[in-house]
Short mmCIF file of C-alpha atoms in Angstrom, two decimals:
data_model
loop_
_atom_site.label_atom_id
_atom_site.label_comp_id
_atom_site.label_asym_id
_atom_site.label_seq_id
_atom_site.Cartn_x
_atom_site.Cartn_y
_atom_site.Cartn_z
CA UNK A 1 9.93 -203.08 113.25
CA UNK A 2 11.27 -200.30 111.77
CA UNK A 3 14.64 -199.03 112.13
CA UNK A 4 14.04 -196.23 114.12
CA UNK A 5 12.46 -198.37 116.52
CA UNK A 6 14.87 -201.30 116.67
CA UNK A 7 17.67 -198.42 117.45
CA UNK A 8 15.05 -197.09 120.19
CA UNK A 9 15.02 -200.71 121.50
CA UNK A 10 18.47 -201.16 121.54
CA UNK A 11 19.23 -197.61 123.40
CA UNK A 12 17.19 -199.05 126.17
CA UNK A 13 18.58 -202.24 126.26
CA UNK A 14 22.07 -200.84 126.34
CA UNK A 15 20.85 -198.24 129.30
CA UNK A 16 19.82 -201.37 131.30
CA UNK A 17 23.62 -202.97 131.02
CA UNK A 18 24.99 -200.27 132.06
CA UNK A 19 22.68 -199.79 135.08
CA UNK A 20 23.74 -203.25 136.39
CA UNK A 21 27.63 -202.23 137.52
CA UNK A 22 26.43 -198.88 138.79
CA UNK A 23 23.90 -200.02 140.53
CA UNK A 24 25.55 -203.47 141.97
CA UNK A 25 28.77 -200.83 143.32
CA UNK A 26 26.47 -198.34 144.74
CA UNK A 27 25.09 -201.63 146.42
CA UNK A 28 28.47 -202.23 147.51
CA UNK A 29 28.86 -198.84 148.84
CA UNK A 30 25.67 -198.65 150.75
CA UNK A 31 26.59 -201.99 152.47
CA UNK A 32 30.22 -200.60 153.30
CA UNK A 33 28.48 -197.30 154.71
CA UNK A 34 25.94 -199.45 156.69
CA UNK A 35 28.34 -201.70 158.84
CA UNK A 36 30.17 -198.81 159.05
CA UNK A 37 27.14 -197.01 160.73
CA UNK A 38 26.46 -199.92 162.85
CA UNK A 39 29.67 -200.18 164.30
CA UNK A 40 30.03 -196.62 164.71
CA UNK A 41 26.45 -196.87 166.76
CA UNK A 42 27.25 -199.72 168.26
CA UNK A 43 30.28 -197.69 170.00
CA UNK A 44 28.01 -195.41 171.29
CA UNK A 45 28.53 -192.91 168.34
CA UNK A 46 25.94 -190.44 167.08
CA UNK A 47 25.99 -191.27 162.78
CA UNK A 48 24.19 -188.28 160.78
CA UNK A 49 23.15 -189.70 157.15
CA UNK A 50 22.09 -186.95 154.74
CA UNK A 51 20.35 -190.00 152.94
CA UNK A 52 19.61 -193.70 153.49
CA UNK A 53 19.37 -196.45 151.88
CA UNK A 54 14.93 -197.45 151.38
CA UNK A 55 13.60 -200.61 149.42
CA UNK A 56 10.10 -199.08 149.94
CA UNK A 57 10.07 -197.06 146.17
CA UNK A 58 12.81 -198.65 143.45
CA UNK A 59 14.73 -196.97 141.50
CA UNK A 60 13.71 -193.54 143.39
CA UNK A 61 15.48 -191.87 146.39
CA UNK A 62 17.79 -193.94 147.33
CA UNK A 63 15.99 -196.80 146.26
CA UNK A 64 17.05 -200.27 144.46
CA UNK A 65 17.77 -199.57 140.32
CA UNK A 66 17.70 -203.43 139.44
CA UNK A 67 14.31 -204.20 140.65
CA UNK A 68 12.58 -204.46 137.13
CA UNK A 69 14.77 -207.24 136.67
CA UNK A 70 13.51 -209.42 139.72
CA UNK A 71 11.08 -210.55 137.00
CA UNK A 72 13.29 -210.87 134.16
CA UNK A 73 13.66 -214.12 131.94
CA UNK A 74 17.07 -214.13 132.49
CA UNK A 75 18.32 -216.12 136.02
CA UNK A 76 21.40 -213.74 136.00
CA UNK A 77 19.33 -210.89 136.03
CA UNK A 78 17.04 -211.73 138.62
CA UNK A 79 20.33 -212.82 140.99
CA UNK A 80 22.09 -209.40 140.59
CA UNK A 81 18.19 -207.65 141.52
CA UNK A 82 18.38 -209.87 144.23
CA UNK A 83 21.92 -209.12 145.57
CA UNK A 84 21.75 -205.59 145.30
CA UNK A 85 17.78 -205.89 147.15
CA UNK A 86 19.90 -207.58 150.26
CA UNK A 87 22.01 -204.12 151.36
CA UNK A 88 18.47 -202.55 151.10
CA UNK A 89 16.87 -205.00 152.98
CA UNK A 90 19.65 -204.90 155.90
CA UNK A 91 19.31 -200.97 156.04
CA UNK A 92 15.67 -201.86 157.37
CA UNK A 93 16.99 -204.19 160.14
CA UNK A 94 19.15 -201.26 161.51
CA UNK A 95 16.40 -198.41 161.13
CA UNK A 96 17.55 -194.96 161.97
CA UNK A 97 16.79 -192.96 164.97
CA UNK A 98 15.64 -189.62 163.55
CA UNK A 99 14.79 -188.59 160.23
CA UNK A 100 14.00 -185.38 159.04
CA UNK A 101 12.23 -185.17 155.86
CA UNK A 102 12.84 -181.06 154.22
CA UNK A 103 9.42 -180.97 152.18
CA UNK A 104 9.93 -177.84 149.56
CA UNK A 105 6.50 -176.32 147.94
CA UNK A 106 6.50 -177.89 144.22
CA UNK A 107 7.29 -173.55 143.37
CA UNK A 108 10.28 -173.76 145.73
CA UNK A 109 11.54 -177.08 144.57
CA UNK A 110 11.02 -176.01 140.89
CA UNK A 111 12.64 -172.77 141.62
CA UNK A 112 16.04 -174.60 143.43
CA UNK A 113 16.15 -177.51 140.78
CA UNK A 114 14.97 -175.89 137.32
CA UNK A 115 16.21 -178.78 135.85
CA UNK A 116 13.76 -180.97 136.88
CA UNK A 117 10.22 -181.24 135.42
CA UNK A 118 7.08 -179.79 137.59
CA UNK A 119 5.53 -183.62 137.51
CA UNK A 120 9.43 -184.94 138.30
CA UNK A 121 9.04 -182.48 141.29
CA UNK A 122 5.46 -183.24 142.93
CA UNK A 123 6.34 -186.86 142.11
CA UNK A 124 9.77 -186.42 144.56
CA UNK A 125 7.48 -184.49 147.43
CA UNK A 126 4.84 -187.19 147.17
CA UNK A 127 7.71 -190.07 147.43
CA UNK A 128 9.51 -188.34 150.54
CA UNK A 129 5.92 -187.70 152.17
CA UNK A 130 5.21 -191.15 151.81
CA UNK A 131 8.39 -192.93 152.97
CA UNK A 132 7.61 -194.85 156.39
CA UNK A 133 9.68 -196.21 158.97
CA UNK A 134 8.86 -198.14 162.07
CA UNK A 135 7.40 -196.70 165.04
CA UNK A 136 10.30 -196.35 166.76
CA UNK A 137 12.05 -193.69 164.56
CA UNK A 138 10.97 -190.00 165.09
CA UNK A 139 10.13 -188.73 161.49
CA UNK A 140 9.96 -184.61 161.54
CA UNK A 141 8.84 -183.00 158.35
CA UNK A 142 10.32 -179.81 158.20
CA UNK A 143 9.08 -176.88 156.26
CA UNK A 144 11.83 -176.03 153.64
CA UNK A 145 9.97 -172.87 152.12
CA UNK A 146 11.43 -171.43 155.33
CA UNK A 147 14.69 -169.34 155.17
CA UNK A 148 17.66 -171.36 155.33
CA UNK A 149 18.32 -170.08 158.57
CA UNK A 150 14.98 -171.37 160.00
CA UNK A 151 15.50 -174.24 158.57
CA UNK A 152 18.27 -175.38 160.09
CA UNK A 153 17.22 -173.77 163.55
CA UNK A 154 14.35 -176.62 162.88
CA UNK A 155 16.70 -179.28 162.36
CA UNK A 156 19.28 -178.66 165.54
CA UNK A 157 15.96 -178.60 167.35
CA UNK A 158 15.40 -182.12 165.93
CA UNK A 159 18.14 -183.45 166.73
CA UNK A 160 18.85 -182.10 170.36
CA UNK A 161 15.39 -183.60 171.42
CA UNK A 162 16.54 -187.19 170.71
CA UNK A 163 20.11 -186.54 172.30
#
């Protein structure tokens, strides 16, 4: 190998250990919120969640970062892909109510985040479009080439049909 590539090989390898604290306290933080959310529901509380926690698409949208190390060689690997995998896991046992999914154009989105790559963009649109949760949660797709205003007319319309 030549050293340009052993330096390449070590960049990634150095990336991956520092993913493992972020990732395990974001774990820790997602738990925290959760039974925090379930106690609040169970007390008859109504719990709004701009995001939530999905094990359906790793390493994406609020998705698990370790899970390329499930299959690792290393045992300590796989445990911490499999202890941060739990908190996701327990956000499908307590499934929420509503969720509204704001689906942008890829020209919008590009337009709002012109950081982000056109593929990065249609790749994010594709993900939320294909997120599923069980039958008993009302999933709205709302239109979020509409003017703000609209938008969030669309929303409180959401939400006041399921209170």
């Amino acid at each position: 190998r030549t050293p340009s590539q052993r330096r390449s090989g070590l960049r990634g390898r150095l990336r991956a250990v520092a993913l493992i604290p972020w990732a395990l306290s974001l774990s820790l933080e997602k738990r925290a919120k959760l039974r925090r959310m379930i106690r609040a529901r169970n007390r008859g509380l109504v719990v709004i969640c701009d995001r939530y926690p999905q094990d359906q698409f790793q390493g994406f949208n609020d998705g698990c970062l370790l899970g390329r190390f499930a299959s690792s060689s290393s045992r300590l690997a796989q445990a911490l892909a499999r202890w941060e995998a739990r908190a996701y896991a327990d956000a499908r046992l307590y499934p929420p109510d509503v969720v509204i999914k704001l689906i942008a154009s890829p020209e919008v989105a590009l337009s709002r985040r012109p950081e982000m790559s056109a593929e990065e963009i249609e790749n994010r649109i594709e993900v939320v479009r294909a997120l599923r949760f069980p039958d008993e949660t009302l999933v709205a797709e709302i239109d979020a080439d509409q003017p703000l205003d609209e938008v969030v007319r669309s929303v409180r319309r959401v939400i006041w049909k399921v209170l």
